[in-house]
XYZ file of C-alpha atoms in Angstrom:
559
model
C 0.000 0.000 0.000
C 1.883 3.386 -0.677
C -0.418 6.430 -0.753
C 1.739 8.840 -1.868
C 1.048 9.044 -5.568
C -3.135 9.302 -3.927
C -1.805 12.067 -1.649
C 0.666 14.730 -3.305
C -0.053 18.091 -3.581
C -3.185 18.089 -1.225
C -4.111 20.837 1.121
C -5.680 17.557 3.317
C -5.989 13.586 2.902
C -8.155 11.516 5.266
C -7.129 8.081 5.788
C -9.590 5.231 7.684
C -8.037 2.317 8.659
C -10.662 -0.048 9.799
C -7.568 -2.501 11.536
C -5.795 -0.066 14.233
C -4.174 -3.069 15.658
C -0.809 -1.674 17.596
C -1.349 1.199 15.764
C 1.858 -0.172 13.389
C 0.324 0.703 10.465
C -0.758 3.992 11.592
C 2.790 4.837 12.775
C 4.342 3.512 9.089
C 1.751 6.074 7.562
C 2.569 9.327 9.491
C 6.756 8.273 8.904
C 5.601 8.249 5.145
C 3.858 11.488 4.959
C 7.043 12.987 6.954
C 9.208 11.605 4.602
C 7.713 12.796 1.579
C 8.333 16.333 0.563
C 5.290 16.393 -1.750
C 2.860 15.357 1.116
C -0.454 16.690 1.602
C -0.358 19.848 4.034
C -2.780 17.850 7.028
C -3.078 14.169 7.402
C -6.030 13.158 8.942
C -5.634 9.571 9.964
C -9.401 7.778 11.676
C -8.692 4.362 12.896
C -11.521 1.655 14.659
C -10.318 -0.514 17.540
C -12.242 -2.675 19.261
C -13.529 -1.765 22.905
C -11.265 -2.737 25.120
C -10.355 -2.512 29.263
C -7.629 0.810 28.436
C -10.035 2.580 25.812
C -13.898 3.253 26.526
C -16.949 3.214 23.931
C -16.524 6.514 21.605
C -14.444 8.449 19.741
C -11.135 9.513 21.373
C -9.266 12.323 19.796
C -5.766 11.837 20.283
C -3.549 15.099 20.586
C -0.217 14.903 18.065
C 3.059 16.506 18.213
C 2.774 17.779 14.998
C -0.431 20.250 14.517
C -0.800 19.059 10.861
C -1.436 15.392 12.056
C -4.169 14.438 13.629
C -5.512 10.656 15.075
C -8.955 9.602 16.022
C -9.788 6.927 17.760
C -12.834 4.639 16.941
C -14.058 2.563 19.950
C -16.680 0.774 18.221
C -18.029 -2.018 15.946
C -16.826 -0.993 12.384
C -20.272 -0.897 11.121
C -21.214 1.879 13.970
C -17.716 3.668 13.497
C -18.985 4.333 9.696
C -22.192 5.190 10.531
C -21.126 7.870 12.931
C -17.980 9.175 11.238
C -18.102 12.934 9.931
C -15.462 12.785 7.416
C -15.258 12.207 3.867
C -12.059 9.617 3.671
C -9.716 9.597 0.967
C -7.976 6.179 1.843
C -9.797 2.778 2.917
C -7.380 0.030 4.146
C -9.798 -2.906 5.654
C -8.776 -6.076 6.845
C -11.094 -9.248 7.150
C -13.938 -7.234 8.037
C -17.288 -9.228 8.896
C -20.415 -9.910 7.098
C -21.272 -7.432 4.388
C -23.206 -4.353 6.473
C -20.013 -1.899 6.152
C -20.565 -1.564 2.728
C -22.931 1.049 2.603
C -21.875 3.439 5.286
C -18.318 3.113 3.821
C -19.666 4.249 0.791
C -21.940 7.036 2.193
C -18.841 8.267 3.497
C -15.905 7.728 0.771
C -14.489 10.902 -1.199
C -14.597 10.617 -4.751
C -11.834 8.438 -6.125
C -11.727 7.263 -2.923
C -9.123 4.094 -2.740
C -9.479 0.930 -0.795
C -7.064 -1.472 0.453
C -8.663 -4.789 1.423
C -6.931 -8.092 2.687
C -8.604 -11.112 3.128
C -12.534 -9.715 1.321
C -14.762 -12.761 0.337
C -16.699 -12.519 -2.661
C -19.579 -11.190 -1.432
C -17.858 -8.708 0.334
C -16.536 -7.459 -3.010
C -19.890 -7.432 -4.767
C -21.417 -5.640 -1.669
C -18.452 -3.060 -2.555
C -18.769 -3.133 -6.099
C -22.869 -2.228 -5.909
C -22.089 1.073 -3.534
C -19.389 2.227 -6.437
C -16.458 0.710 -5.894
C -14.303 -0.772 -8.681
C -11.763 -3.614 -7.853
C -8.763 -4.030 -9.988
C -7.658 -7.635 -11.440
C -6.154 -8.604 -7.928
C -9.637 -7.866 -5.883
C -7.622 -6.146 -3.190
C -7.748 -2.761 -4.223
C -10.647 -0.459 -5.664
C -11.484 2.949 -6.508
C -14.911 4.898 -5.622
C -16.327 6.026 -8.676
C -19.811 6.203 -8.006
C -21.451 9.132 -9.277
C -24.180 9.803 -6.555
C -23.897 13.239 -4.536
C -21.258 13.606 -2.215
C -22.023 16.308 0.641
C -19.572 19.189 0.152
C -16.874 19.270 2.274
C -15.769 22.562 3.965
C -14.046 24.731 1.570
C -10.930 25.888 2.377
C -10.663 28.466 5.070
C -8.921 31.717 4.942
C -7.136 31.226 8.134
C -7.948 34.452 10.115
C -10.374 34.864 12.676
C -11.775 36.896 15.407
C -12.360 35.077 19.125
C -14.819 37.343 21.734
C -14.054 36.320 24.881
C -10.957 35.430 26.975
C -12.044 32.833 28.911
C -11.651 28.981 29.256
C -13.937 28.764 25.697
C -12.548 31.306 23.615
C -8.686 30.531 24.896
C -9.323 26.940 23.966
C -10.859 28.434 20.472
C -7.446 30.531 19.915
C -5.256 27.098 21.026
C -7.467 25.230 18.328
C -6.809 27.792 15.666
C -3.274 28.679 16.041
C -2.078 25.259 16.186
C -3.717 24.645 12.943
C -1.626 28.048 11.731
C -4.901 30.629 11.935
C -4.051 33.870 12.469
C -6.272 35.330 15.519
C -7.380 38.171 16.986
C -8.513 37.628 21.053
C -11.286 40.294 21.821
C -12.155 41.049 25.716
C -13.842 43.284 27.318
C -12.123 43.121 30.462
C -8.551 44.337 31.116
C -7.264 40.338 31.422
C -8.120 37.136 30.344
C -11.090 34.844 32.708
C -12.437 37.691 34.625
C -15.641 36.549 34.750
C -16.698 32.833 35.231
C -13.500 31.425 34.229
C -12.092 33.452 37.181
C -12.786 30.883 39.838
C -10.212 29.643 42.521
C -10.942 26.305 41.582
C -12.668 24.317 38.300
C -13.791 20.148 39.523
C -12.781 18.103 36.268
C -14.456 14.766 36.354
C -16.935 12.888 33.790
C -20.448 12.144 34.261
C -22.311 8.669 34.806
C -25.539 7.883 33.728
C -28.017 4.350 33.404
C -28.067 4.495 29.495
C -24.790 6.257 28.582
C -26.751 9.217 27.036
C -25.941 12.478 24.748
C -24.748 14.433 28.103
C -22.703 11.576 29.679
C -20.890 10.817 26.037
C -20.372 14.223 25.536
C -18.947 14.601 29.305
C -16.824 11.232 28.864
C -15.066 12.307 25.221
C -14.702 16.258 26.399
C -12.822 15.208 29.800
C -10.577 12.218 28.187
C -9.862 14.820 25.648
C -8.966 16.947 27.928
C -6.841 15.035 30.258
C -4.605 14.623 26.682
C -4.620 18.459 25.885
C -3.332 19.413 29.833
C -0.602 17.084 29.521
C 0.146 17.928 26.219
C 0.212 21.733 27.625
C 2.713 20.695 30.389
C 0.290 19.031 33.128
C -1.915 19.544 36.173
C 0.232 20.710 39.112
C 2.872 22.099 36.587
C 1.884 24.203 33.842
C -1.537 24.488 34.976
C -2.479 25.186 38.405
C -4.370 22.062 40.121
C -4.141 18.704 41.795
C -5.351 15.552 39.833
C -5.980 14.514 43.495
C -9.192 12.693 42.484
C -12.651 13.022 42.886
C -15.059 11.312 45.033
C -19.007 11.862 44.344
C -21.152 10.631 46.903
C -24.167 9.132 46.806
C -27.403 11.004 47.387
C -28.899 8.595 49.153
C -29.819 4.805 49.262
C -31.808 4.954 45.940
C -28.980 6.783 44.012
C -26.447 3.885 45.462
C -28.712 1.412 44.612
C -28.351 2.576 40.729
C -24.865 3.008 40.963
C -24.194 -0.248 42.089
C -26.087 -1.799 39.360
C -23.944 0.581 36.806
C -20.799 -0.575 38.588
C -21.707 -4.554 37.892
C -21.780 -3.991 34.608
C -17.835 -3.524 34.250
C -18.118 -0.815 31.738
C -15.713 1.633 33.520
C -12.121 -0.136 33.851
C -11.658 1.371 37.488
C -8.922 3.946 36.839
C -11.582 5.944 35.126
C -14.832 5.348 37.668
C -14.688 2.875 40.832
C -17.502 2.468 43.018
C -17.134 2.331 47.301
C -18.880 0.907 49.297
C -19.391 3.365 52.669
C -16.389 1.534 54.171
C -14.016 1.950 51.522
C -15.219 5.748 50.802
C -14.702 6.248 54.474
C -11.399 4.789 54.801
C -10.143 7.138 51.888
C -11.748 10.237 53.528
C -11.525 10.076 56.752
C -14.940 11.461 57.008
C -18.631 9.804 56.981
C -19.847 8.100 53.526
C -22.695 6.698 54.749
C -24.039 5.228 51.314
C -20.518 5.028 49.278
C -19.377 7.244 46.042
C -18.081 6.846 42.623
C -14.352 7.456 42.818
C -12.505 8.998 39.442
C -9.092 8.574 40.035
C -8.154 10.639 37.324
C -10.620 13.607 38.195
C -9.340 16.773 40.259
C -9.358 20.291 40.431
C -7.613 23.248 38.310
C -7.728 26.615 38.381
C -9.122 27.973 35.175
C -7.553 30.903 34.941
C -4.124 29.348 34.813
C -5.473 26.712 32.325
C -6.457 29.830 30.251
C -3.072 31.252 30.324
C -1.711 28.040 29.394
C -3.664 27.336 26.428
C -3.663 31.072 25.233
C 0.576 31.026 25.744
C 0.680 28.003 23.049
C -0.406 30.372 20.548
C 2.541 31.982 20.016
C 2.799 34.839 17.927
C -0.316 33.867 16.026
C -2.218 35.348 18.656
C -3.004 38.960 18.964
C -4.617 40.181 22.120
C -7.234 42.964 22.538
C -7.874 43.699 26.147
C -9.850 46.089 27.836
C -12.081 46.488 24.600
C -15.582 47.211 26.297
C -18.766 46.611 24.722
C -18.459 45.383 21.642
C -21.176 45.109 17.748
C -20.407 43.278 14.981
C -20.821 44.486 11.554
C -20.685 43.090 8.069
C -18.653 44.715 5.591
C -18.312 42.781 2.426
C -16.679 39.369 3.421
C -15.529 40.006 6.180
C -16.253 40.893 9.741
C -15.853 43.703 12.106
C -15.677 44.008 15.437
C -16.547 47.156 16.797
C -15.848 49.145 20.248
C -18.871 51.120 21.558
C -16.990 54.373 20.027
C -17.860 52.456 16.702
C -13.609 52.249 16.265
C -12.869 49.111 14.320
C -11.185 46.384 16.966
C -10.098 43.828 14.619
C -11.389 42.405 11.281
C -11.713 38.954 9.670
C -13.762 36.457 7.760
C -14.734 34.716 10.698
C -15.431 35.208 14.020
C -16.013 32.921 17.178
C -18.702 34.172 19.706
C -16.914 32.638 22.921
C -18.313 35.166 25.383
C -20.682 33.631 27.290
C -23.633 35.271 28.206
C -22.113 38.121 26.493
C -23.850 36.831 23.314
C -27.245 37.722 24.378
C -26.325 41.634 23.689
C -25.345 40.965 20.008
C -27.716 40.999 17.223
C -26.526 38.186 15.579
C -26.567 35.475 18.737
C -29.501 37.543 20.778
C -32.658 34.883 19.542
C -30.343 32.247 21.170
C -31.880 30.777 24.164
C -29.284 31.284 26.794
C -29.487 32.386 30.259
C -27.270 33.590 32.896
C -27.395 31.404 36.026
C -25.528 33.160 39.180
C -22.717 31.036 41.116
C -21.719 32.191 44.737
C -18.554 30.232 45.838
C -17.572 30.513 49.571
C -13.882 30.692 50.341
C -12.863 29.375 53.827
C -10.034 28.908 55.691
C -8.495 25.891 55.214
C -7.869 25.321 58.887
C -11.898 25.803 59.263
C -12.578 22.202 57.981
C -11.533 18.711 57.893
C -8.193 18.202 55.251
C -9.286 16.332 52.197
C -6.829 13.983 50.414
C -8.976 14.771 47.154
C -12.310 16.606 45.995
C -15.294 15.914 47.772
C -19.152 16.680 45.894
C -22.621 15.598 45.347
C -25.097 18.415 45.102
C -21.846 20.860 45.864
C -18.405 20.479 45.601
C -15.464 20.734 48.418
C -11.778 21.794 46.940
C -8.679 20.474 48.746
C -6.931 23.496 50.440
C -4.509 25.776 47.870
C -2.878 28.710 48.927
C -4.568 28.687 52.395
C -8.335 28.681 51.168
C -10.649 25.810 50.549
C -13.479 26.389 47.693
C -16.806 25.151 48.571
C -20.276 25.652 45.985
C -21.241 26.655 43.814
C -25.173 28.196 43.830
C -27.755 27.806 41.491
C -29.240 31.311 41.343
C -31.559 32.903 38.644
C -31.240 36.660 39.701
C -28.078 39.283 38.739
C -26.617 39.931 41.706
C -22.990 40.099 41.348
C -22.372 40.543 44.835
C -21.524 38.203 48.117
C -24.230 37.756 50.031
C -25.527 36.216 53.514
C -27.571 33.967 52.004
C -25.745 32.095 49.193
C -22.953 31.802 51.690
C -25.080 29.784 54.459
C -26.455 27.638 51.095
C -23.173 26.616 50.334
C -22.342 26.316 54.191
C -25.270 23.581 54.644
C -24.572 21.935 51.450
C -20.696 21.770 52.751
C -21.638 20.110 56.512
C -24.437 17.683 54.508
C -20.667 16.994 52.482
C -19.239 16.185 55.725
C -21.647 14.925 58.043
C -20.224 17.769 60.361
C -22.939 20.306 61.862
C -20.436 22.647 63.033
C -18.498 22.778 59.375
C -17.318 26.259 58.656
C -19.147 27.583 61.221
C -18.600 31.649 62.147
C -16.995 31.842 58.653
C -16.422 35.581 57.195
C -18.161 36.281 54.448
C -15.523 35.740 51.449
C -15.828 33.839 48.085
C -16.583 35.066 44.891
C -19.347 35.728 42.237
C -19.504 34.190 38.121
C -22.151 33.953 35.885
C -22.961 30.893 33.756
C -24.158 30.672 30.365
C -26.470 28.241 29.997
C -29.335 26.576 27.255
C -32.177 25.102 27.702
C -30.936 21.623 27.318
C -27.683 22.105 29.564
C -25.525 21.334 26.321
C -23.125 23.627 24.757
C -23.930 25.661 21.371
C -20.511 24.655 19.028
C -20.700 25.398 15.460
C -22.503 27.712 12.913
C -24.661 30.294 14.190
C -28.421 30.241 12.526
C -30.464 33.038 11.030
C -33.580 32.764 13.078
C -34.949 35.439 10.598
C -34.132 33.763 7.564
C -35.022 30.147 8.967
C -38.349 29.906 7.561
C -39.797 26.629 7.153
C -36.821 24.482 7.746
C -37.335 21.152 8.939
C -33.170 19.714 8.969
C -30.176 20.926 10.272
C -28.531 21.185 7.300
C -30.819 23.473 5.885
C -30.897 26.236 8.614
C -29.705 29.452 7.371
C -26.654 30.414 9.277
C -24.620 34.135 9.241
C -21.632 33.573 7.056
C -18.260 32.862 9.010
C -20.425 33.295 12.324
C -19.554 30.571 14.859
C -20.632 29.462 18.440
C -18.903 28.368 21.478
C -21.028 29.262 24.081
C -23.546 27.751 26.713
C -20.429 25.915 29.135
C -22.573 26.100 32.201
C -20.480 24.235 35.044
C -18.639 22.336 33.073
C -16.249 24.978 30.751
C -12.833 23.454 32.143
C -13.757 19.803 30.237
C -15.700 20.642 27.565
C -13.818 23.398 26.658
C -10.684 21.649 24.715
C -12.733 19.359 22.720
C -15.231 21.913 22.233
C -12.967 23.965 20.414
C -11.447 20.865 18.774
C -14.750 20.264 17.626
C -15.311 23.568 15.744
C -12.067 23.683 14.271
C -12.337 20.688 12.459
C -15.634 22.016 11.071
C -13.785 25.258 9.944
C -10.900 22.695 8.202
C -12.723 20.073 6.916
C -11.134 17.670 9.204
C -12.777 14.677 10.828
C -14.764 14.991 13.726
C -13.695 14.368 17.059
C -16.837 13.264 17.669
C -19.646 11.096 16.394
C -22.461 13.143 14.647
C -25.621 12.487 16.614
C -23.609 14.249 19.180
C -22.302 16.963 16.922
C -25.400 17.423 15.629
C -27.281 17.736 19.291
C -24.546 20.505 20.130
C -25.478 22.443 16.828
C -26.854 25.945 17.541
C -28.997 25.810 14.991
C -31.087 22.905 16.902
C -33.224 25.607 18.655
C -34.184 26.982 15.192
C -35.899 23.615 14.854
C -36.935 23.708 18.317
C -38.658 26.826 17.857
C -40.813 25.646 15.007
C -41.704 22.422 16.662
C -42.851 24.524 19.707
C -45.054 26.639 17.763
C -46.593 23.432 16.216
C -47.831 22.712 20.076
C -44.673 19.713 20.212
C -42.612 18.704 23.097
C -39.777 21.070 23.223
C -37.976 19.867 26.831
C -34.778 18.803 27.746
C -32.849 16.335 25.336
C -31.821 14.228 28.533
C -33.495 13.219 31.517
C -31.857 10.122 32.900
C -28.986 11.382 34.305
C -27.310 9.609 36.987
């Protein structure tokens, strides 16, 4: 198999190799493309692998050395691989696949004059092949596509400049994203620094999310924090380059009921236990030190970070691709020609490009463009104590609330749930979070006398509690549009927006996500959940509603 005759003088080839294997062959093919001075610019390489103890269900985007390579990870039957796969390979290279059933989602998928490597196909493998387009040469092991049914478009070719609103945890991942893939951006913030608002906690809990049927949320949750685990490292680490402790997390149990379901989730064996363990009140307690009186799920690999210093981090790997516009104010958007401009409230041009990323939170409900989004603004009090005011935790504590080890002197302990403005401390959040903090402990007397002290963000959150990522819709130009694909959208307008508690994950692959759109790479993630994070899903929503239909939550089975 040598691709490079396929390959040369590409802007991007897509390879799927439906045999990862020990990743040998993937290897061979990235030495190949760095050998050869006529390579494409990006190799995209999508392997399947089966599920296994060290890799969970899903797709697993794997961070590379080199910006121009990427790797994604398919943990899944081939048949459901191809089925969920947003990419349009160039390259197939099977081996001894089963049955005949990959046939047609191959095909759905394949570029035009796509080529296929096959070892070991039976006959009626081949003729399954040969009816979707494909046409074998005299040795049956290799084929071209050259069916002549519609192939969806793939993304032209960017020009790589772009405008980012908003400076914290989702526009610095948006600006990491970018630059690495050589984008020049422009960072726009209103404040003086980067995460100043709620990216400016103390303290950010990383850990995924359980639930009984593995739905949209807890995939989501599961790819964004793996992902992210990869991108800290890659960054320089937890406890180094980024300020944190991957300590662990324990989350207890609400009570009997909600152990009861875990327990049945934990004798299934899908969570190899350095990713989710469950205790038993004995074992929780032993690891505490403090009551567990109906046992926790334990994430080993969970912890805390401050976001602010996981901003700097990501926002510092731009290099001098990055330019930075502090202090900017209030800030309109207005067309002009092709482009974009971003405009102070003196109407002085800020910055200018083809595309811009609305990363600002609930900032987006003051621009025209993003203001029919349904997003609110939920209020978060966190209470900062002294850490000598209660017990010392060997890792993060939470169920309804969350307990920080001690940094610096000061233990974090929240966050509230509130629906009003108020961007001051107050009496009343502070004795929430108190209560929530002694239920946390089984200790009445748990930050008792505490001063007032803590601090105040705002989260922007939908409807649904899933983040917006991708084009942003016309609401005025939607019309009667029934499909995704169809909604209108504002040219070179893009979302990443609607975080709500859990920015520091979803951030990273978040951004990943959107900047493959903008490339034409593969996804990092399978499409029913790309699709369920598209912004334009509340244009559809909005129709449906006024048709008298169901328009609640997309989940309600969390754990």
């Amino acid at each position: 198999m040598d691709l490079r005759a396929h390959w040369r003088g590409r802007e991007r080839y897509t390879v799927f190799d439906a045999a990862y294997g020990d990743g040998a062959r993937v290897r061979a093919l990235q030495e190949a493309w760095r050998a050869d001075p006529a390579r494409p610019a990006r190799l995209h390489i999508v392997a399947c692998v089966p599920v296994r103890a060290d890799l969970l269900p899903g797709f697993h985007r794997i961070p590379q050395d080199d910006p121009r390579l990427s790797l994604t990870l398919l943990a899944a039957p081939l048949d459901t691989a191809l089925a969920q796969l947003g990419a349009q390979p160039d390259a197939f290279l099977l081996e001894a696949p089963a049955g005949t059933g990959f046939a047609r989602p191959l095909a759905r998928i394949a570029a035009r004059e796509a080529r296929l490597f096959a070892t070991r196909l039976d006959d009626e493998q081949r003729a399954a092949l040969a009816a979707q387009g494909f046409v074998f040469d005299g040795s049956g092991a290799q084929a071209v596509f050259m069916s002549r049914k519609p192939r969806l478009p793939l993304a032209p070719l960017a020009e790589r400049r772009a405008i980012v609103l908003g400076a914290g945890l989702a526009g610095a991942a948006a600006c990491a994203s970018l630059c690495a893939r050589g984008w020049q951006v422009t960072l726009v913030e209103r404040h003086p620094a980067p995460a100043m608002e709620a990216s400016g906690n103390l303290a950010g809990i990383f850990m995924p999310l359980l639930s009984r049927d593995d739905n949209l949320p807890t995939r989501l949750t599961r790819a964004a924090y793996l992902y992210a685990l990869r991108a800290w490292a890659q960054l320089g680490g937890i406890g180094a380059a980024i300020e944190g402790q991957a300590c662990g997390v324990l989350q207890l149990a609400r009570d009997p009921q909600h152990a009861a379901v875990s327990r049945a989730i934990a004798a299934t064996g899908q969570y190899p236990p350095g990713f989710a363990r469950w205790l038993e009140a004995p074992q929780a307690e032993g690891l505490l030190g403090v009551p567990a009186p109906d046992g926790g799920w334990l994430f080993p690999q969970g912890g805390w970070a401050r976001p602010g210093s996981v901003c700097a981090a990501m926002l510092a790997a731009c290099g001098d691709r990055l330019e930075r516009r502090f202090g900017a104010g209030s800030v309109v958007l207005q067309r002009a020609g092709d482009a974009w401009l971003a405009c102070g409230a003196d109407g002085a041009v800020l910055a200018e490009a083809p595309t811009v990323v609305l990363a600002n939170g609930a900032g987006a409900r003051s621009l025209a463009q993003s203001r029919a989004l349904p997003l609110a603004a939920l209020r978060g009090q966190v209470t900062h104590l002294a850490s000598d005011s209660v017990p010392a935790l060997p890792l993060v504590l939470c169920r309804e609330a969350y307990l920080a080890p001690a940094a610096n002197g000061i233990v974090c302990a929240g966050a509230t749930y509130d629906l009003d403005a108020d961007p001051q401390l107050r009496a009343s959040s502070q004795a929430e979070n108190i209560e929530r903090l002694r239920g946390l402990l089984s200790d009445p007397r748990a930050g008792a006398d505490a001063p007032l002290a803590g601090r105040v963000g705002f989260r922007c959150v939908a409807p649904d509690r899933l983040p917006l990522v991708g084009r942003l819709p016309d609401f005025e130009a939607a019309g009667g549009t029934e499909r995704l694909r169809d909604v209108p959208r504002h040219p070179g307008l893009h979302a990443l927006l609607g975080y709500a508690s859990r920015g520091l994950i979803w951030a990273p692959l978040a951004a990943e996500l959107l900047a493959a759109q903008l490339e034409g790479e593969p996804l990092p993630l399978e499409t029913a959940l790309a699709d369920a994070l598209d912004p334009a899903r509340f244009v559809l929503r909005a129709r449906r509603g006024q048709r008298g239909q169901e328009t609640g939550p997309v989940h309600d089975k969390l754990l």
